[in-house]
Amino acid sequence: MAQTHLTVPEDSIAAAAARLREAAATGVPTIPVRDLIGRDDVQAAYAVQTRLTAERIKAGATVVGRKIGLTSTAVQQQLGVDQPDFGVLFDDMAYSDGSAVPAEAILQPRVEAEIAFVLKDDLTEGLLDHAQVSGAVGHAVAALEICGSRVADWDISFGDTVADNASAGGYVLGARQVPLTDFDPVTAEMTMMIDGETVSTGNGAACLGDPVTALVWLARQARELGSPLRAGQVVLSGALGPMRPVTPGNAVQATVTGLGTVSVTFS
């Protein structure tokens, strides 16, 4: 996935980035960017994402981790794609457990529940196999990801969502931190409720068969791209069930067995 030998002209990459940048700045979703970079050109899509990430870092944002997307078959079916992707988590995307997210903070918000991993070691060397990667996890925690699309009506192909930072918007981590020696991500069961009504269920096996497998995939891709995962970073490992739209006034709570609950409201 290294960004070399692009088949898409640089001006098309720049134009796609400009559309998404303007949507983020104005709060007005844009038309898709697949006419510029293709529906499934992985290198071109990540080239757009990398350009926008560099701009945010230059403007003062700090990278605090990554998010893995499209790991659940249910979510892949929702969006019509068949492979994972990843995006960058910035410091201004974090919300406290139980806090309120302003309605205007995230475009076209949808929420999904997942398992997050916080790393205690860098993942820069070695095979990056399941044993090494799981050993680098400091703890797991229940998480809500607030996905947001800068593309109007969530009319996205794989290329659109990757370019748009994997539709990242915000995230919330629960309070309970559990080492992997005391927690099995595969068998964990998830229930997500909006305003007290169950709207999404699933389990760890829905995330590429094992959320740690998703983390292995990400660790290898991140290293290949030259930005390996680092100690202290948060990784959202992917949805355990379908994501759901939210509107102002909604209260969301998710429970992951072994990890407890995590919640957020929308104001």
XYZ file of C-alpha atoms in Angstrom:
267
model
C 0.000 0.000 0.000
C 2.999 2.266 -0.285
C 2.153 5.448 -2.102
C 4.346 5.018 -5.176
C 3.618 4.694 -8.875
C 0.271 6.439 -8.615
C -1.985 5.852 -11.582
C -3.969 8.987 -10.747
C -2.501 12.415 -11.596
C -1.302 14.555 -8.707
C -3.762 17.282 -9.643
C -6.617 14.807 -9.165
C -5.276 13.926 -5.710
C -5.095 17.633 -4.888
C -8.610 18.270 -6.203
C -10.059 15.427 -4.139
C -8.309 16.725 -1.037
C -9.652 20.207 -1.728
C -13.248 18.962 -1.862
C -12.954 17.137 1.436
C -11.055 20.010 3.068
C -13.760 22.491 2.102
C -16.519 20.200 3.372
C -14.784 19.879 6.728
C -14.216 23.626 6.962
C -17.709 24.727 5.934
C -19.787 21.924 7.409
C -21.381 21.345 4.011
C -20.885 17.800 2.682
C -19.363 17.467 -0.769
C -20.072 15.292 -3.766
C -18.020 12.064 -3.810
C -14.398 12.183 -4.939
C -14.388 8.874 -6.841
C -14.710 10.709 -10.147
C -11.233 12.060 -9.414
C -9.482 9.066 -7.822
C -11.572 6.014 -8.729
C -13.866 3.809 -6.679
C -11.221 1.374 -5.458
C -7.766 2.756 -6.263
C -6.173 2.077 -2.883
C -2.975 4.043 -3.509
C -4.800 7.114 -4.762
C -7.265 7.092 -1.870
C -4.526 6.868 0.741
C -2.575 9.555 -1.079
C -5.510 11.924 -0.507
C -5.785 10.860 3.133
C -2.034 11.351 3.661
C -2.155 14.826 2.139
C -5.021 15.887 4.413
C -3.334 14.325 7.451
C -0.127 16.272 6.776
C -2.140 19.483 6.524
C -3.812 18.857 9.876
C -0.493 18.117 11.550
C 0.996 21.281 10.071
C -1.971 23.212 11.475
C -1.205 21.930 14.971
C -3.163 18.697 15.368
C -1.517 15.729 17.085
C -1.898 12.132 15.951
C -3.015 9.971 18.906
C -3.766 6.719 17.097
C -5.621 5.037 14.269
C -9.028 3.630 13.510
C -9.700 0.488 11.541
C -12.863 0.512 9.504
C -14.953 -1.908 7.495
C -13.961 -4.965 9.543
C -17.530 -6.080 10.178
C -19.410 -7.924 7.449
C -22.533 -6.030 8.500
C -20.862 -2.647 8.005
C -19.263 -3.751 4.733
C -22.718 -4.700 3.484
C -24.105 -1.362 4.610
C -21.510 0.511 2.567
C -21.041 -1.913 -0.311
C -17.339 -2.659 0.237
C -15.408 -5.860 0.892
C -12.111 -4.932 2.594
C -10.904 -3.041 5.685
C -9.503 0.449 5.710
C -7.915 2.740 8.262
C -7.769 6.381 9.234
C -5.942 8.664 11.644
C -7.156 9.694 15.100
C -6.294 13.242 16.135
C -6.297 14.701 19.631
C -9.374 16.830 18.973
C -11.465 13.747 18.130
C -11.473 12.403 21.708
C -14.549 12.836 23.906
C -14.861 11.794 27.532
C -17.071 8.915 28.603
C -20.528 10.311 29.342
C -19.846 13.671 27.692
C -21.942 15.570 25.152
C -20.904 16.017 21.531
C -22.124 19.235 19.883
C -24.363 18.526 16.902
C -22.195 20.569 14.576
C -18.934 18.878 15.575
C -19.245 15.871 13.272
C -20.862 15.821 9.843
C -23.658 13.271 9.320
C -22.771 11.341 12.492
C -23.225 7.608 12.872
C -22.137 5.596 15.892
C -20.707 2.109 16.237
C -19.416 0.149 19.230
C -16.073 -1.585 19.284
C -13.032 -2.654 21.257
C -10.158 -0.196 21.478
C -6.567 -1.130 22.226
C -4.028 1.161 23.882
C -0.447 0.216 23.026
C 2.405 -0.057 25.521
C 5.090 -0.829 22.923
C 6.027 0.439 19.483
C 5.178 -1.821 16.550
C 8.082 -0.941 14.294
C 10.225 -4.089 14.049
C 9.834 -7.840 13.709
C 7.208 -10.055 12.134
C 4.277 -8.119 13.575
C 2.467 -11.411 14.046
C -0.426 -12.112 16.403
C 1.819 -12.896 19.375
C 3.974 -9.793 18.996
C 1.064 -7.453 18.385
C -1.074 -8.765 21.236
C 1.948 -8.499 23.514
C 2.282 -4.818 22.604
C -1.237 -4.045 23.870
C -1.283 -2.362 27.252
C -5.017 -2.736 27.721
C -8.356 -3.021 25.980
C -11.303 -0.725 26.585
C -14.897 -0.424 25.380
C -15.251 2.304 22.780
C -17.781 4.209 20.740
C -16.661 5.516 17.393
C -18.555 8.472 15.999
C -18.152 8.136 12.267
C -18.660 11.217 10.148
C -18.665 11.590 6.400
C -17.694 14.713 4.519
C -19.411 13.099 1.496
C -23.077 14.010 1.085
C -25.621 11.348 2.082
C -22.844 8.867 2.884
C -22.711 8.127 -0.842
C -19.328 6.479 -0.565
C -17.235 3.920 -2.365
C -14.096 2.425 -0.821
C -12.046 5.197 -2.419
C -14.287 7.932 -1.050
C -14.162 6.748 2.557
C -10.403 6.071 2.567
C -9.694 9.514 1.133
C -12.006 10.960 3.794
C -9.836 9.583 6.613
C -11.922 6.398 6.759
C -14.947 8.539 7.688
C -13.432 9.296 11.098
C -15.216 11.823 13.273
C -14.698 11.226 16.981
C -14.385 8.549 19.610
C -15.156 7.818 23.253
C -13.282 5.387 25.494
C -14.846 3.679 28.492
C -13.357 3.858 31.969
C -12.488 0.201 32.521
C -9.014 -0.779 31.269
C -8.380 -4.524 31.005
C -5.153 -6.283 29.927
C -5.484 -8.995 27.285
C -4.387 -11.566 29.855
C -7.784 -10.982 31.490
C -9.928 -10.433 28.408
C -10.737 -12.431 25.266
C -11.668 -10.039 22.439
C -13.077 -12.811 20.236
C -15.806 -13.935 22.617
C -16.774 -10.470 23.876
C -20.426 -9.607 23.267
C -21.549 -6.077 22.395
C -24.899 -4.363 22.829
C -25.446 -0.749 21.767
C -28.512 1.267 22.733
C -29.816 4.636 21.593
C -32.230 6.278 24.034
C -32.587 2.969 25.839
C -33.495 0.922 22.769
C -31.139 -1.788 21.521
C -30.061 -0.850 17.988
C -26.938 -2.934 17.363
C -25.481 -6.182 18.671
C -22.455 -8.257 17.784
C -19.310 -9.874 19.096
C -15.568 -9.828 18.740
C -15.588 -12.507 16.072
C -17.433 -10.047 13.796
C -14.227 -7.987 13.584
C -12.163 -9.972 11.056
C -12.670 -13.038 13.244
C -10.588 -11.480 16.036
C -10.028 -7.777 16.847
C -6.334 -8.543 17.390
C -6.191 -9.837 13.809
C -7.440 -6.416 12.735
C -4.686 -4.828 14.814
C -2.092 -7.070 13.141
C -3.378 -5.967 9.739
C -3.145 -2.313 10.750
C 0.324 -2.642 12.276
C 1.685 -4.065 9.030
C -0.058 -1.505 6.818
C 1.032 1.398 9.017
C 4.656 0.271 8.972
C 4.563 -0.211 5.213
C 3.310 3.350 4.810
C 6.148 4.658 6.965
C 4.047 5.676 9.978
C 4.192 2.675 12.339
C 2.076 2.350 15.444
C 3.655 3.735 18.608
C 3.423 3.143 22.339
C 0.630 5.180 23.892
C -1.485 5.278 20.755
C -5.148 4.291 20.690
C -6.397 1.890 18.037
C -10.111 1.494 17.381
C -10.191 -2.070 16.097
C -13.452 -1.991 14.147
C -17.188 -2.272 14.593
C -18.691 -5.306 16.314
C -22.089 -4.630 14.740
C -23.895 -2.241 12.409
C -23.413 1.491 12.874
C -26.459 3.664 13.444
C -27.231 7.329 12.691
C -27.694 9.745 15.560
C -29.378 13.123 15.881
C -29.295 15.896 18.505
C -30.826 14.698 21.759
C -29.823 11.063 21.335
C -28.072 9.234 24.172
C -25.895 6.280 23.179
C -24.574 3.564 25.464
C -22.662 0.429 24.592
C -21.769 -2.546 26.744
C -18.936 -4.932 25.918
C -18.713 -8.000 28.137
C -15.519 -7.913 30.133
C -14.989 -4.214 29.466
C -18.127 -2.575 30.842
C -19.966 0.370 29.357
C -19.221 3.547 27.448
C -21.661 6.347 26.657
C -22.103 9.673 24.952
C -24.923 12.101 24.197
C -25.479 14.464 21.292
C -26.489 18.047 21.983
